[in-house]
Amino acid sequence: MGYYVTPDIEKKVLTIDDSIKPTSRDQFLIDNYLKAGYTLRFKSEARTKKAKERAEKQPSIAEIEEILMPYEDLAKEFEEIKKGKGKGKGAFAAKSWYNKKGKEEVEKRAKKQK
C-alpha cells in the first residue's frame, strides 16, 4: 500500500499519488510541508508505465545468473554486489553492473572462444 503524500527531503518535493484517497492527516502534512518551502509533484501514470516497460526489457536476476554461470569470476562478482549492503550494493546495483560491465565481458569471452 502506498501513501497519498511522499516527501523527498533532499529535493524538498512532495509527490502526490491521486490513485489513493487522501485523509485529513495528508492535508495537514501537505500544508505544513508547503509552509516549509516544499513544492508539489503529481505521480505520473505515463512515467510509471514507461519505467515498467523499460524494466521488462531488462533481464531478470535469474537470467543474469544463468548467463554468468560459465564464468565463475563474473558470477562471483555479481553475487558479491547483489548480496552486499550499502551504496553501490544490492539487486539493482548488480543488474546495473551487469548491463554496464558484465554483458560486455561475456560478449568478449564468447568471441574469444569461437
PDB file of C-alpha atoms in Angstrom:
ATOM      1  CA  MET A   1       0.000   0.000   0.000  1.00  0.00           C
ATOM      2  CA  GLY A   2       1.303   3.431  -0.902  1.00  0.00           C
ATOM      3  CA  TYR A   3       0.821   6.829   0.619  1.00  0.00           C
ATOM      4  CA  TYR A   4      -1.048   9.808  -0.748  1.00  0.00           C
ATOM      5  CA  VAL A   5       1.889  12.104   0.091  1.00  0.00           C
ATOM      6  CA  THR A   6       5.538  11.062  -0.193  1.00  0.00           C
ATOM      7  CA  PRO A   7       8.124  13.690   0.820  1.00  0.00           C
ATOM      8  CA  ASP A   8      11.610  13.839  -0.703  1.00  0.00           C
ATOM      9  CA  ILE A   9      13.628  15.671   1.926  1.00  0.00           C
ATOM     10  CA  GLU A  10      16.750  16.168  -0.208  1.00  0.00           C
ATOM     11  CA  LYS A  11      14.888  17.754  -3.145  1.00  0.00           C
ATOM     12  CA  LYS A  12      12.194  19.389  -0.989  1.00  0.00           C
ATOM     13  CA  VAL A  13       9.441  17.915  -3.156  1.00  0.00           C
ATOM     14  CA  LEU A  14       6.119  16.318  -2.210  1.00  0.00           C
ATOM     15  CA  THR A  15       4.862  13.606  -4.549  1.00  0.00           C
ATOM     16  CA  ILE A  16       1.080  13.274  -4.627  1.00  0.00           C
ATOM     17  CA  ASP A  17      -0.482   9.961  -5.690  1.00  0.00           C
ATOM     18  CA  ASP A  18      -4.018  10.625  -6.940  1.00  0.00           C
ATOM     19  CA  SER A  19      -4.876   6.937  -7.054  1.00  0.00           C
ATOM     20  CA  ILE A  20      -5.063   6.901  -3.229  1.00  0.00           C
ATOM     21  CA  LYS A  21      -7.808   8.607  -1.245  1.00  0.00           C
ATOM     22  CA  PRO A  22      -6.376  11.405   0.973  1.00  0.00           C
ATOM     23  CA  THR A  23      -7.058  11.671   4.684  1.00  0.00           C
ATOM     24  CA  SER A  24      -7.171  14.748   6.926  1.00  0.00           C
ATOM     25  CA  ARG A  25      -3.646  13.810   8.083  1.00  0.00           C
ATOM     26  CA  ASP A  26      -2.442  14.015   4.467  1.00  0.00           C
ATOM     27  CA  GLN A  27      -3.850  17.518   4.045  1.00  0.00           C
ATOM     28  CA  PHE A  28      -2.221  18.583   7.324  1.00  0.00           C
ATOM     29  CA  LEU A  29       1.144  17.232   6.104  1.00  0.00           C
ATOM     30  CA  ILE A  30       0.807  18.978   2.744  1.00  0.00           C
ATOM     31  CA  ASP A  31       0.022  22.320   4.403  1.00  0.00           C
ATOM     32  CA  ASN A  32       2.997  22.068   6.745  1.00  0.00           C
ATOM     33  CA  TYR A  33       5.445  20.982   4.047  1.00  0.00           C
ATOM     34  CA  LEU A  34       4.302  23.787   1.727  1.00  0.00           C
ATOM     35  CA  LYS A  35       4.879  26.311   4.526  1.00  0.00           C
ATOM     36  CA  ALA A  36       8.398  24.894   4.855  1.00  0.00           C
ATOM     37  CA  GLY A  37       9.116  25.619   1.181  1.00  0.00           C
ATOM     38  CA  TYR A  38       8.376  22.265  -0.460  1.00  0.00           C
ATOM     39  CA  THR A  39       6.968  22.037  -3.982  1.00  0.00           C
ATOM     40  CA  LEU A  40       4.277  19.662  -5.251  1.00  0.00           C
ATOM     41  CA  ARG A  41       4.723  16.994  -7.899  1.00  0.00           C
ATOM     42  CA  PHE A  42       1.986  14.637  -9.027  1.00  0.00           C
ATOM     43  CA  LYS A  43       2.740  10.997  -9.708  1.00  0.00           C
ATOM     44  CA  SER A  44       2.565  10.396 -13.434  1.00  0.00           C
ATOM     45  CA  GLU A  45       0.913   7.247 -14.750  1.00  0.00           C
ATOM     46  CA  ALA A  46       2.704   7.703 -18.080  1.00  0.00           C
ATOM     47  CA  ARG A  47       6.106   7.819 -16.363  1.00  0.00           C
ATOM     48  CA  THR A  48       5.235   4.742 -14.312  1.00  0.00           C
ATOM     49  CA  LYS A  49       4.174   2.883 -17.455  1.00  0.00           C
ATOM     50  CA  LYS A  50       7.427   3.767 -19.267  1.00  0.00           C
ATOM     51  CA  ALA A  51       9.511   2.644 -16.288  1.00  0.00           C
ATOM     52  CA  LYS A  52       7.698  -0.708 -16.163  1.00  0.00           C
ATOM     53  CA  GLU A  53       8.232  -1.221 -19.894  1.00  0.00           C
ATOM     54  CA  ARG A  54      11.965  -0.481 -19.525  1.00  0.00           C
ATOM     55  CA  ALA A  55      12.220  -2.884 -16.600  1.00  0.00           C
ATOM     56  CA  GLU A  56      10.508  -5.674 -18.550  1.00  0.00           C
ATOM     57  CA  LYS A  57      13.101  -5.356 -21.344  1.00  0.00           C
ATOM     58  CA  GLN A  58      15.944  -5.932 -18.874  1.00  0.00           C
ATOM     59  CA  PRO A  59      16.993  -9.486 -17.973  1.00  0.00           C
ATOM     60  CA  SER A  60      15.938 -10.753 -14.556  1.00  0.00           C
ATOM     61  CA  ILE A  61      18.372 -11.689 -11.780  1.00  0.00           C
ATOM     62  CA  ALA A  62      17.817 -15.397 -12.512  1.00  0.00           C
ATOM     63  CA  GLU A  63      18.525 -14.878 -16.222  1.00  0.00           C
ATOM     64  CA  ILE A  64      21.710 -12.949 -15.456  1.00  0.00           C
ATOM     65  CA  GLU A  65      22.895 -15.667 -13.065  1.00  0.00           C
ATOM     66  CA  GLU A  66      22.282 -18.270 -15.764  1.00  0.00           C
ATOM     67  CA  ILE A  67      24.262 -16.244 -18.328  1.00  0.00           C
ATOM     68  CA  LEU A  68      27.180 -15.773 -15.918  1.00  0.00           C
ATOM     69  CA  MET A  69      27.265 -19.415 -14.770  1.00  0.00           C
ATOM     70  CA  PRO A  70      30.104 -20.477 -17.150  1.00  0.00           C
ATOM     71  CA  TYR A  71      32.234 -17.540 -15.973  1.00  0.00           C
ATOM     72  CA  GLU A  72      32.998 -18.132 -12.284  1.00  0.00           C
ATOM     73  CA  ASP A  73      34.801 -14.832 -11.671  1.00  0.00           C
ATOM     74  CA  LEU A  74      31.967 -12.762 -13.158  1.00  0.00           C
ATOM     75  CA  ALA A  75      29.330 -14.813 -11.336  1.00  0.00           C
ATOM     76  CA  LYS A  76      31.190 -14.332  -8.043  1.00  0.00           C
ATOM     77  CA  GLU A  77      31.484 -10.566  -8.554  1.00  0.00           C
ATOM     78  CA  PHE A  78      27.766 -10.364  -9.440  1.00  0.00           C
ATOM     79  CA  GLU A  79      26.837 -12.273  -6.261  1.00  0.00           C
ATOM     80  CA  GLU A  80      29.041 -10.043  -4.088  1.00  0.00           C
ATOM     81  CA  ILE A  81      27.358  -6.918  -5.424  1.00  0.00           C
ATOM     82  CA  LYS A  82      23.878  -8.453  -5.160  1.00  0.00           C
ATOM     83  CA  LYS A  83      24.301  -9.697  -1.567  1.00  0.00           C
ATOM     84  CA  GLY A  84      26.096  -6.570  -0.307  1.00  0.00           C
ATOM     85  CA  LYS A  85      24.584  -3.782   1.761  1.00  0.00           C
ATOM     86  CA  GLY A  86      25.003  -0.056   1.361  1.00  0.00           C
ATOM     87  CA  LYS A  87      25.699   2.271  -1.519  1.00  0.00           C
ATOM     88  CA  GLY A  88      26.544   0.502  -4.768  1.00  0.00           C
ATOM     89  CA  LYS A  89      25.299  -2.869  -3.497  1.00  0.00           C
ATOM     90  CA  GLY A  90      22.051  -4.818  -3.791  1.00  0.00           C
ATOM     91  CA  ALA A  91      19.967  -6.311  -6.591  1.00  0.00           C
ATOM     92  CA  PHE A  92      19.527  -3.084  -8.563  1.00  0.00           C
ATOM     93  CA  ALA A  93      23.241  -2.300  -8.380  1.00  0.00           C
ATOM     94  CA  ALA A  94      24.034  -5.851  -9.510  1.00  0.00           C
ATOM     95  CA  LYS A  95      21.746  -5.512 -12.536  1.00  0.00           C
ATOM     96  CA  SER A  96      23.336  -2.160 -13.337  1.00  0.00           C
ATOM     97  CA  TRP A  97      26.840  -3.694 -13.064  1.00  0.00           C
ATOM     98  CA  TYR A  98      25.806  -6.466 -15.448  1.00  0.00           C
ATOM     99  CA  ASN A  99      24.398  -4.009 -18.002  1.00  0.00           C
ATOM    100  CA  LYS A 100      27.486  -1.776 -17.871  1.00  0.00           C
ATOM    101  CA  LYS A 101      30.360  -4.248 -17.476  1.00  0.00           C
ATOM    102  CA  GLY A 102      29.274  -7.864 -17.202  1.00  0.00           C
ATOM    103  CA  LYS A 103      27.442  -8.041 -20.532  1.00  0.00           C
ATOM    104  CA  GLU A 104      30.458  -6.655 -22.421  1.00  0.00           C
ATOM    105  CA  GLU A 105      32.834  -9.054 -20.697  1.00  0.00           C
ATOM    106  CA  VAL A 106      30.617 -12.057 -21.506  1.00  0.00           C
ATOM    107  CA  GLU A 107      30.481 -10.984 -25.155  1.00  0.00           C
ATOM    108  CA  LYS A 108      34.291 -10.577 -25.313  1.00  0.00           C
ATOM    109  CA  ARG A 109      34.878 -14.005 -23.812  1.00  0.00           C
ATOM    110  CA  ALA A 110      32.308 -15.599 -26.109  1.00  0.00           C
ATOM    111  CA  LYS A 111      34.125 -14.149 -29.158  1.00  0.00           C
ATOM    112  CA  LYS A 112      37.475 -15.477 -27.899  1.00  0.00           C
ATOM    113  CA  GLN A 113      36.050 -18.969 -27.538  1.00  0.00           C
ATOM    114  CA  LYS A 114      34.916 -19.015 -31.178  1.00  0.00           C
TER     115      LYS A 114
END
